[in-house]
Tab-separated table of C-alpha atoms in Angstrom:
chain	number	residue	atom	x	y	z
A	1	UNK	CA	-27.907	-72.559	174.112
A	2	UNK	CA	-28.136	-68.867	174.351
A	3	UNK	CA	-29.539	-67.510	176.823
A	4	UNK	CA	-32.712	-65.864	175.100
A	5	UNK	CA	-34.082	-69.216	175.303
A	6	UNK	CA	-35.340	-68.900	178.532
A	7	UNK	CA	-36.710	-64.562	178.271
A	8	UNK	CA	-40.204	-65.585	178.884
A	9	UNK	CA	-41.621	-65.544	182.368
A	10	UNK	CA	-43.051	-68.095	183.654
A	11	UNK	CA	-46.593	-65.818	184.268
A	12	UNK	CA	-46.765	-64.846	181.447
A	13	UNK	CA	-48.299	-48.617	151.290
A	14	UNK	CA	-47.114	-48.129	148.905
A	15	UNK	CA	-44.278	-45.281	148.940
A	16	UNK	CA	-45.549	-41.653	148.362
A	17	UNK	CA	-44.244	-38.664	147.494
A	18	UNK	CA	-45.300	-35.305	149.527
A	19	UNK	CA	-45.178	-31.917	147.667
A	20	UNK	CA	-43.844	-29.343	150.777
A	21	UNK	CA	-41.659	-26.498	149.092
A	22	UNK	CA	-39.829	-25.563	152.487
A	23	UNK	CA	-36.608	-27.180	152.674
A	24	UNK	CA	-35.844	-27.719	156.966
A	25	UNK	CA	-32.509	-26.968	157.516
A	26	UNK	CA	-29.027	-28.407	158.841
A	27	UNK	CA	-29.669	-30.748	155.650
A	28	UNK	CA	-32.312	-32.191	156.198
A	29	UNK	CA	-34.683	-32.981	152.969
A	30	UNK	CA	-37.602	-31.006	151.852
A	31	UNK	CA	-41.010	-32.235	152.184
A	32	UNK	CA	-41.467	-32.914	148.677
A	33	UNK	CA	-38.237	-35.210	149.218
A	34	UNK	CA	-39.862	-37.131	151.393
A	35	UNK	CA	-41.130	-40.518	150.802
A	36	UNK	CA	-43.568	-43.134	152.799
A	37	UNK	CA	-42.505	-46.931	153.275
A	38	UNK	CA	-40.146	-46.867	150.108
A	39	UNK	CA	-38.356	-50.194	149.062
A	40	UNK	CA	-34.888	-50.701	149.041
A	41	UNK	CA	-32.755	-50.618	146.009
A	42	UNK	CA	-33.649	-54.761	145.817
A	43	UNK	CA	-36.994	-54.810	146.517
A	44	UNK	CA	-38.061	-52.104	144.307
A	45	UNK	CA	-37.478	-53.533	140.608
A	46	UNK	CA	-39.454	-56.726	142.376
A	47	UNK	CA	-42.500	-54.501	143.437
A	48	UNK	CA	-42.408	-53.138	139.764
A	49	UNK	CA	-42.285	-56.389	138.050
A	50	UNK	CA	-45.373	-57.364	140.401
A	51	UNK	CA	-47.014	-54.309	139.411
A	52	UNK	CA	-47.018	-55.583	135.930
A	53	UNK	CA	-47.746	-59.238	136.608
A	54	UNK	CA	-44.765	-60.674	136.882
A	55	UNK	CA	-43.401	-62.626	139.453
A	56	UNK	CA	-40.116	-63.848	138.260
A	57	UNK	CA	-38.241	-61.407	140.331
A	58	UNK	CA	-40.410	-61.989	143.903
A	59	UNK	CA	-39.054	-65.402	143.356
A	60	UNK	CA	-35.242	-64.734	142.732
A	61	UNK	CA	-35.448	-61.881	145.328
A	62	UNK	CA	-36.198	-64.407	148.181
A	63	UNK	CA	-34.521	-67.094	146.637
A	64	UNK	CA	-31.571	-64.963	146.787
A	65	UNK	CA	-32.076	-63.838	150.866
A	66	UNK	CA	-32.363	-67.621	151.665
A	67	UNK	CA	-29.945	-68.837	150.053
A	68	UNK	CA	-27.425	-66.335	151.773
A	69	UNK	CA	-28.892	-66.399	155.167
A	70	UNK	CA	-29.800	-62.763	155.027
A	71	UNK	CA	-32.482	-63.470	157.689
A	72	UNK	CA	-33.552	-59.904	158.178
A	73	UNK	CA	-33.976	-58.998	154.684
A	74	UNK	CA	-35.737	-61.924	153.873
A	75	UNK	CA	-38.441	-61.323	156.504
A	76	UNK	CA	-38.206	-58.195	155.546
A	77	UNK	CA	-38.792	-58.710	151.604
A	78	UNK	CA	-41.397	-61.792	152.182
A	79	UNK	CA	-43.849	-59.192	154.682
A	80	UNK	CA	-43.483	-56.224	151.302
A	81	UNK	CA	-44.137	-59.094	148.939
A	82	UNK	CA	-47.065	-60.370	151.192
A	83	UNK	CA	-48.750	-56.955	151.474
A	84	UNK	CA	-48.360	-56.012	147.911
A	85	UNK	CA	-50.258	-59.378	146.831
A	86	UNK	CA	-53.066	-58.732	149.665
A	87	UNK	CA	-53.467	-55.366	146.999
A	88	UNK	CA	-52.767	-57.229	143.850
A	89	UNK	CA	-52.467	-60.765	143.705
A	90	UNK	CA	-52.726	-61.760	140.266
A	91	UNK	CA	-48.860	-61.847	140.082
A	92	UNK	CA	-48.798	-64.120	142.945
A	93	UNK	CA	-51.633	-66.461	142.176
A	94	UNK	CA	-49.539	-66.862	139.189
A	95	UNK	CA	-46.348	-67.715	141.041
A	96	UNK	CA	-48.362	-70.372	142.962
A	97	UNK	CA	-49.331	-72.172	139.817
A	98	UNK	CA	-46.554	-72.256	138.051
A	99	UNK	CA	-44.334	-72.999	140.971
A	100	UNK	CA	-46.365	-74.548	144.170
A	101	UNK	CA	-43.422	-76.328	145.997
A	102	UNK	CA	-41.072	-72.688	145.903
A	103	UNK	CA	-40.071	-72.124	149.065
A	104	UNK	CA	-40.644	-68.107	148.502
A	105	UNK	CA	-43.927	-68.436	147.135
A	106	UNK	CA	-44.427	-70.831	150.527
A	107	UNK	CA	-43.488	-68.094	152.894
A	108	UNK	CA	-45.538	-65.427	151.151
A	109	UNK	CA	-48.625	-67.591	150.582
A	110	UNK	CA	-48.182	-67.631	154.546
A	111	UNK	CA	-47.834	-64.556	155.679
A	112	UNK	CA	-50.155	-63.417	153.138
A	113	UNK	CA	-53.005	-65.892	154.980
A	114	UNK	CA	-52.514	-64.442	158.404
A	115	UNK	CA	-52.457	-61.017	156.738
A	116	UNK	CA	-55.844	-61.452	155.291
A	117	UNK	CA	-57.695	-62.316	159.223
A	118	UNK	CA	-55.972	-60.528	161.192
A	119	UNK	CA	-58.431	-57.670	161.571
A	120	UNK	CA	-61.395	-60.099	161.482
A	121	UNK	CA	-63.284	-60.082	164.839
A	122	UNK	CA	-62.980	-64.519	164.660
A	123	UNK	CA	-59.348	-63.763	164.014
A	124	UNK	CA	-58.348	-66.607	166.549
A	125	UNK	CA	-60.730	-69.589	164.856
A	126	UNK	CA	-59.449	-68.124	160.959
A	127	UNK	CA	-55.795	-68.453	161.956
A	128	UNK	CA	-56.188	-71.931	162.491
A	129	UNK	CA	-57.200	-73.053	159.130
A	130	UNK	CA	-54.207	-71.119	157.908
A	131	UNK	CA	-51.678	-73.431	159.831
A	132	UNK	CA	-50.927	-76.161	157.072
A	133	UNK	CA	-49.403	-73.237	154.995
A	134	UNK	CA	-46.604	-71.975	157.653
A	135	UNK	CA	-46.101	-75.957	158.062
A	136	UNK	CA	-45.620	-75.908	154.376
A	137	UNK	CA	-43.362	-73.320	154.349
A	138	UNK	CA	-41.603	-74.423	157.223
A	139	UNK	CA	-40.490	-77.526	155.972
A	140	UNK	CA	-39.896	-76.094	152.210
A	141	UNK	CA	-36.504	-74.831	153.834
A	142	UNK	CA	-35.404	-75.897	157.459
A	143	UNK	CA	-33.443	-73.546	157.609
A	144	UNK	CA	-35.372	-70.558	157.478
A	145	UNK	CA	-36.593	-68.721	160.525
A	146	UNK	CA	-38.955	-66.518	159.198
A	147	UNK	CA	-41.792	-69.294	158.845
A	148	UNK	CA	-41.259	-69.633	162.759
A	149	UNK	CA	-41.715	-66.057	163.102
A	150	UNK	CA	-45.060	-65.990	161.233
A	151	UNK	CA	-45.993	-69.144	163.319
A	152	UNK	CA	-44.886	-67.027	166.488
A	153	UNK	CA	-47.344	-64.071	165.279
A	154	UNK	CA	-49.892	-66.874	164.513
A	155	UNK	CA	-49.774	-67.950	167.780
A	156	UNK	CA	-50.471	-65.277	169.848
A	157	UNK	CA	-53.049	-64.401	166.897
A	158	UNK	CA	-54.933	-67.576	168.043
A	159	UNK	CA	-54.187	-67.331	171.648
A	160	UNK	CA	-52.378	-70.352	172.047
A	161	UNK	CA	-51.079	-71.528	175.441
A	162	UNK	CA	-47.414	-70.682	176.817
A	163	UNK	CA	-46.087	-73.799	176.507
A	164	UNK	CA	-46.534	-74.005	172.958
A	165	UNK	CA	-45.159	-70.888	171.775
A	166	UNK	CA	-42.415	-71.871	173.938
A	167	UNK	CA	-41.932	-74.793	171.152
A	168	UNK	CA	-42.291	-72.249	168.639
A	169	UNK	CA	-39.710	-70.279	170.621
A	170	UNK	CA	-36.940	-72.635	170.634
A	171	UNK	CA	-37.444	-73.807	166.911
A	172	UNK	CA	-37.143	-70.308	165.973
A	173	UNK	CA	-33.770	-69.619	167.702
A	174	UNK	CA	-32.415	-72.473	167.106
A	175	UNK	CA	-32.464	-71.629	163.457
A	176	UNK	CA	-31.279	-67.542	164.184
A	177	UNK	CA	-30.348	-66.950	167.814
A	178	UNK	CA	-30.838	-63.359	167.079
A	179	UNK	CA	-33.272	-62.606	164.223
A	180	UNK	CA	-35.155	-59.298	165.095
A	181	UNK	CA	-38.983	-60.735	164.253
A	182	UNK	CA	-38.741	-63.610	165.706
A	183	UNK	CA	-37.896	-61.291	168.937
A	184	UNK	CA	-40.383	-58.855	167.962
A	185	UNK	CA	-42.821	-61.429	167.676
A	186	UNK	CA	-42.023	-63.029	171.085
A	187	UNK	CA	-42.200	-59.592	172.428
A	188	UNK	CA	-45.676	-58.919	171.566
A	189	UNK	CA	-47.010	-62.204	172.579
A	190	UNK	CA	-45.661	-62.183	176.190
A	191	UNK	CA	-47.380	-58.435	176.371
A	192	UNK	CA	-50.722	-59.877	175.230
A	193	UNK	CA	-50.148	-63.762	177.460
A	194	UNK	CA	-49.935	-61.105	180.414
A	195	UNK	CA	-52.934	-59.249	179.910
A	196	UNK	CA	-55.242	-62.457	179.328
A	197	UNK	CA	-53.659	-64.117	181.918
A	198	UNK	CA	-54.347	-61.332	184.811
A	199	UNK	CA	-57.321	-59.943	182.895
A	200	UNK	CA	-58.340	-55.920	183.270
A	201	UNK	CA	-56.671	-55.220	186.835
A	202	UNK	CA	-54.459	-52.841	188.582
A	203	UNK	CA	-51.394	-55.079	188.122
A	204	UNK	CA	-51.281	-56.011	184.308
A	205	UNK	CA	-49.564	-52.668	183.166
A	206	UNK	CA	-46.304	-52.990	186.045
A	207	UNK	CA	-46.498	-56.241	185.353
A	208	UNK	CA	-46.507	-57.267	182.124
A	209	UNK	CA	-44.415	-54.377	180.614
A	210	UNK	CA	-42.290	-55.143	183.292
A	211	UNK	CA	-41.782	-58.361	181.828
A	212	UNK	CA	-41.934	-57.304	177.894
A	213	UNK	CA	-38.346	-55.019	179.904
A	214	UNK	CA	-37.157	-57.850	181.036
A	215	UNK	CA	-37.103	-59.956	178.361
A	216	UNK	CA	-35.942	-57.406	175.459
A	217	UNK	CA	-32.910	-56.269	177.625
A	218	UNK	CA	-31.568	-59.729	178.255
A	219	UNK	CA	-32.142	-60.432	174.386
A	220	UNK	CA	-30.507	-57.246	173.805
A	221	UNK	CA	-27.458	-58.252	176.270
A	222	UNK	CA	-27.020	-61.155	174.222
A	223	UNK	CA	-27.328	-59.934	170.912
A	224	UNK	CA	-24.290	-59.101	168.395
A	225	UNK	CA	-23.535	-54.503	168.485
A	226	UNK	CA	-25.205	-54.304	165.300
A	227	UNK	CA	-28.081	-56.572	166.047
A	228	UNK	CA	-31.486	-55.267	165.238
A	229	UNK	CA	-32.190	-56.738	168.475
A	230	UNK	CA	-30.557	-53.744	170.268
A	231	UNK	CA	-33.621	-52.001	169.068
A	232	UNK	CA	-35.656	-54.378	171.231
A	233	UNK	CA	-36.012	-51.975	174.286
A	234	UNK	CA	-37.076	-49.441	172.381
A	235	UNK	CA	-39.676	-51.632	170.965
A	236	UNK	CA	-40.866	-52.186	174.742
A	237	UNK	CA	-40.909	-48.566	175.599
A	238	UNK	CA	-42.782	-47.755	172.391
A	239	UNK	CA	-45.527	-50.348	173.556
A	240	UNK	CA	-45.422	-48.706	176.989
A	241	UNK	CA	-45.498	-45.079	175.700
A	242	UNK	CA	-48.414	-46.018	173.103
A	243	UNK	CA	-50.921	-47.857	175.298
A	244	UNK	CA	-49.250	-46.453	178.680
A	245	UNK	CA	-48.618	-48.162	181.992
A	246	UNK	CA	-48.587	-46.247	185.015
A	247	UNK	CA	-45.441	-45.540	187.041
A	248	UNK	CA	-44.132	-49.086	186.928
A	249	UNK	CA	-41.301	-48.825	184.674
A	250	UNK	CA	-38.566	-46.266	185.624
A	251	UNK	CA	-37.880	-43.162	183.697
A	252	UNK	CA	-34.090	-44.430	183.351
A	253	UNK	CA	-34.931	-47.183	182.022
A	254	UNK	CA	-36.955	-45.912	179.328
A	255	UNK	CA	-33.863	-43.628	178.683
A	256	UNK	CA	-31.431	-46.422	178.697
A	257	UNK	CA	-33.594	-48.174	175.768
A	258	UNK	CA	-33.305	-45.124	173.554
A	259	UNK	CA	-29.573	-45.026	174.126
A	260	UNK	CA	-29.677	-48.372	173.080
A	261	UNK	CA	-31.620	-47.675	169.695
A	262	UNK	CA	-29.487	-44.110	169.619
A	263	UNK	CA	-26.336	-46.410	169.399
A	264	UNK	CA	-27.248	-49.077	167.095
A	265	UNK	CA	-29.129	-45.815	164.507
A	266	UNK	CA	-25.798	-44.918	164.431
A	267	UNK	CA	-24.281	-47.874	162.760
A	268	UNK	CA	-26.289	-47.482	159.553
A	269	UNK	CA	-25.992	-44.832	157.197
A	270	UNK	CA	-27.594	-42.021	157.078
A	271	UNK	CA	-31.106	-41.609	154.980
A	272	UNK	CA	-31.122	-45.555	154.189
A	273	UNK	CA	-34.257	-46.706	153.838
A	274	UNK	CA	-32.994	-50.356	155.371
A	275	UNK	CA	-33.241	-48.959	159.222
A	276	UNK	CA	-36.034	-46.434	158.243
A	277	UNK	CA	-38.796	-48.546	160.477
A	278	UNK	CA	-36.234	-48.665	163.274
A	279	UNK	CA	-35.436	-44.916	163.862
A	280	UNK	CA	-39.232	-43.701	162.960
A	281	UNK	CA	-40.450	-45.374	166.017
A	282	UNK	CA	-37.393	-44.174	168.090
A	283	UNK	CA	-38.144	-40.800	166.920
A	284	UNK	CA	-41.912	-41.078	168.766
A	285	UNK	CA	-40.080	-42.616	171.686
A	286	UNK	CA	-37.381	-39.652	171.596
A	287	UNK	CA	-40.332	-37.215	171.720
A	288	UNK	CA	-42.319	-38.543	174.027
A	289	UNK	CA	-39.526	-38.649	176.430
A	290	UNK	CA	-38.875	-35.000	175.689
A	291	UNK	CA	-35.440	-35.541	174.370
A	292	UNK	CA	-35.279	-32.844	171.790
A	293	UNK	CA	-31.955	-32.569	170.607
A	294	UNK	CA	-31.775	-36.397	170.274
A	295	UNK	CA	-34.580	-36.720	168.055
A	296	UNK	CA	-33.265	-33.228	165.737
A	297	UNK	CA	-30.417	-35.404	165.109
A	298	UNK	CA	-32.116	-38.538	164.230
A	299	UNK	CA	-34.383	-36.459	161.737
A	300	UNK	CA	-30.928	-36.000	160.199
A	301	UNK	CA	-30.894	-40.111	159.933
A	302	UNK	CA	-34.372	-40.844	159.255
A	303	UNK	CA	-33.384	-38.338	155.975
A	304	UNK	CA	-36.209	-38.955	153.313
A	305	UNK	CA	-37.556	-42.141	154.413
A	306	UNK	CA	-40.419	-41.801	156.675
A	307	UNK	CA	-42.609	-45.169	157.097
A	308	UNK	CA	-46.570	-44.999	158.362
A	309	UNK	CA	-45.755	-46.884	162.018
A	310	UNK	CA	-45.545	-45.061	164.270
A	311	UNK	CA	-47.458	-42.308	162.336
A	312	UNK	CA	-50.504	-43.922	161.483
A	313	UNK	CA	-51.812	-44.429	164.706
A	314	UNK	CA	-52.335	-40.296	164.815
A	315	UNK	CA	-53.300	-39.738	161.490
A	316	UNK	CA	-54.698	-41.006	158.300
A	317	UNK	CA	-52.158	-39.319	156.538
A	318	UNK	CA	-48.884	-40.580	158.288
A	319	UNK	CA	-46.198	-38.795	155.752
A	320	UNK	CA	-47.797	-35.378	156.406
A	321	UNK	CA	-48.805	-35.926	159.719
A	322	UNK	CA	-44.442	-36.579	160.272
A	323	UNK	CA	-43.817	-33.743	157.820
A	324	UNK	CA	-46.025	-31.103	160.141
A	325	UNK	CA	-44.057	-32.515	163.133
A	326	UNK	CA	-41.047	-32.905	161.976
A	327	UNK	CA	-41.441	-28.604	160.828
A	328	UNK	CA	-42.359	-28.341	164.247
A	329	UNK	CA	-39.587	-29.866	165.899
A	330	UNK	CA	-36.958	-28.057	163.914
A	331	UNK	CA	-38.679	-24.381	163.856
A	332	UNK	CA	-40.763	-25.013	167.113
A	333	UNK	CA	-37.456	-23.232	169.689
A	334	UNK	CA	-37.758	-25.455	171.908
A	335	UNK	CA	-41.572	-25.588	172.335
A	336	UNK	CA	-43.602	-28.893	173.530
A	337	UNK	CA	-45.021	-30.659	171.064
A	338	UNK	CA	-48.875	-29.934	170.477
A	339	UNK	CA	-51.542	-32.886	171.777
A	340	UNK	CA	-52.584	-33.049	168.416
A	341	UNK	CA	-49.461	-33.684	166.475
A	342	UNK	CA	-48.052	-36.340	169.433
A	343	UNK	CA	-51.325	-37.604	171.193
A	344	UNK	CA	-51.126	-39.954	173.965
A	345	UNK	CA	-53.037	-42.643	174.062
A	346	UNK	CA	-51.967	-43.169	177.422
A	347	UNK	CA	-50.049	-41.196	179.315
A	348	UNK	CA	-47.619	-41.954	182.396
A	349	UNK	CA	-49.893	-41.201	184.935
A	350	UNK	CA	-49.924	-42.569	188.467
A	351	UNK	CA	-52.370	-45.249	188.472
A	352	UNK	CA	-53.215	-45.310	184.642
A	353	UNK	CA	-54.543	-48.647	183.913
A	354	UNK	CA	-53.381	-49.293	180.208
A	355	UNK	CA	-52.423	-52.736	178.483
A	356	UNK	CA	-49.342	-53.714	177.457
A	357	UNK	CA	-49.663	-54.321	173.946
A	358	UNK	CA	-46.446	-53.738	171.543
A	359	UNK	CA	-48.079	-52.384	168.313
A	360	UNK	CA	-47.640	-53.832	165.019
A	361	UNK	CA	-44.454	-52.479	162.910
């Protein structure tokens, strides 16, 4: 048994083009390069044949992820597929009929249910009517960990007890020791089990991003070089950063989770829209840390392929709210980056009572 089974404490859009004429330079795109949440080279033609009714290629997309074990890329394709059919779902409705016992159409149908509450103010009471279908889809294929993530998300949803998503825990690793949403997931849940549990006090920032430290740099530890889990510190200094948490995480380690995510950006190719999600939110981290040179020379990564997270929480227009930063960043000399292009929501101020949420990706 690894030993990420035991990280918990006990206390616990569619792609867009922009139309900018200035191209930035040391080859980096031009604006009007620049595209929002684009699909990979697989998932595209399946978004198109959606588009037009058709499901055939959703199906053999996901039938295709499973049956090669491509964990990541089937979580991946089945949260696209999901969020396309909460905007059109005549495609999948028709998937569903024709073929109800498909494990894809399973997953989606689940995700796509906890998609639909989430934002609802009686989001804990709707999630549990949705969980026969992640049951369903669990046991369509045993094994697939992405219905264990979605039951992970669900859980913390629907505020369920430790001990429980502890269950959930296990199941999930036992199917992928190392799959990135299942850690994401477990991430997020022990930042919102410590703020219920020690309510709106003094000690639930130090303590609880503390913990959400702890946990993603033993996963990290344990994880495979080229792991998305590596990016798993970042992920807890992006929820610290975002919501803020007073002085009780230490700047180096802050620094030492962007080397991290620095090391593993590096292993993927240059303007690939498969780590795009990755090194946007390790640009905001970069930034906020006031690591300039860093973050120029992930801009040089990130290439074309901006995605709205982290940039939608500043703006309703995430791909030109990254396009007026990124113009900054590369003609600014040097200068800090204006409150109103990098707002913080709460900053690292002695005393600063935030909550440690990790925000959605």
């Amino acid at each position: 048994m690894v030993r990420t089974m035991v990280p918990l404490p006990a206390f616990i859009r569619r792609s867009w083009m922009s139309r900018h004429s200035a191209r930035p330079p040391g080859g980096i795109p031009s604006g009007d390069e620049a595209v929002l949440d684009a699909p990979d080279d697989r998932l595209s033609p399946a978004l198109v044949a959606a588009g037009r009714g058709e499901y055939r290629a959703a199906a053999e997309l996901l039938a295709g992820t499973r049956a090669a074990a491509e964990w990541e890329n089937h979580d991946r394709y089945t949260r696209r597929l999901a969020a396309f059919a909460l905007l059109r779902s005549e495609w999948f409705e028709d998937w569903r009929a024709a073929e109800p016992d498909d494990p894809g159409a399973l997953l989606v149908a689940a995700q796509l249910a906890v998609d639909r509450v989430w934002s609802s103010p009686a989001r804990a009471e709707l999630l549990r009517e949705v969980s026969p279908l992640i049951t369903a889809a669990a046991r369509a294929d045993d094994r697939d960990p992405v219905p264990w993530r979605i039951a992970l998300d669900h859980a913390r949803g629907s505020r369920a007890g430790h001990r429980y998503f502890e269950e959930l825990w296990e199941a999930a690793l036992r199917r992928a020791p190392h799959h990135y949403g299942c850690h994401v997931a477990a991430l997020r849940y022990l930042g919102a089990f410590c703020c219920v549990r020690f309510g709106d006090t003094p000690h639930v920032p130090s303590a609880a991003h503390r913990a959400c430290f702890d946990f993603a740099e033993l996963a990290a530890q344990d994880a495979p070089a080229d792991s998305l889990v590596q990016m798993l510190p970042a992920w807890a200094a992006y929820g610290y950063l975002t919501e803020g948490g007073g002085p009780g995480v230490p700047r180096q380690r802050l620094d030492s989770a962007a080397d991290r995510a620095i090391t593993l950006s590096a292993r993927f190719a240059a303007a690939d829209p498969w780590p795009a999600g990755v090194r946007n939110k390790l640009l905001y981290v970069l930034l906020r840390l006031d690591r300039p040179e860093d973050a120029r020379a992930l801009l040089r990564l990130i290439g074309p392929y901006v995605t709205s997270c982290p940039w939608d929480r500043f703006s309703d227009d995430p791909l030109g709210h990254f396009l007026r930063l990124r113009e900054h960043l590369l003609s600014g000399g040097g200068a800090p980056v204006p409150a109103g292009l990098l707002p913080v929501p709460g900053d690292l101020l002695p005393g600063h009572r935030g909550h440690a949420r990790v925000a959605d990706h």
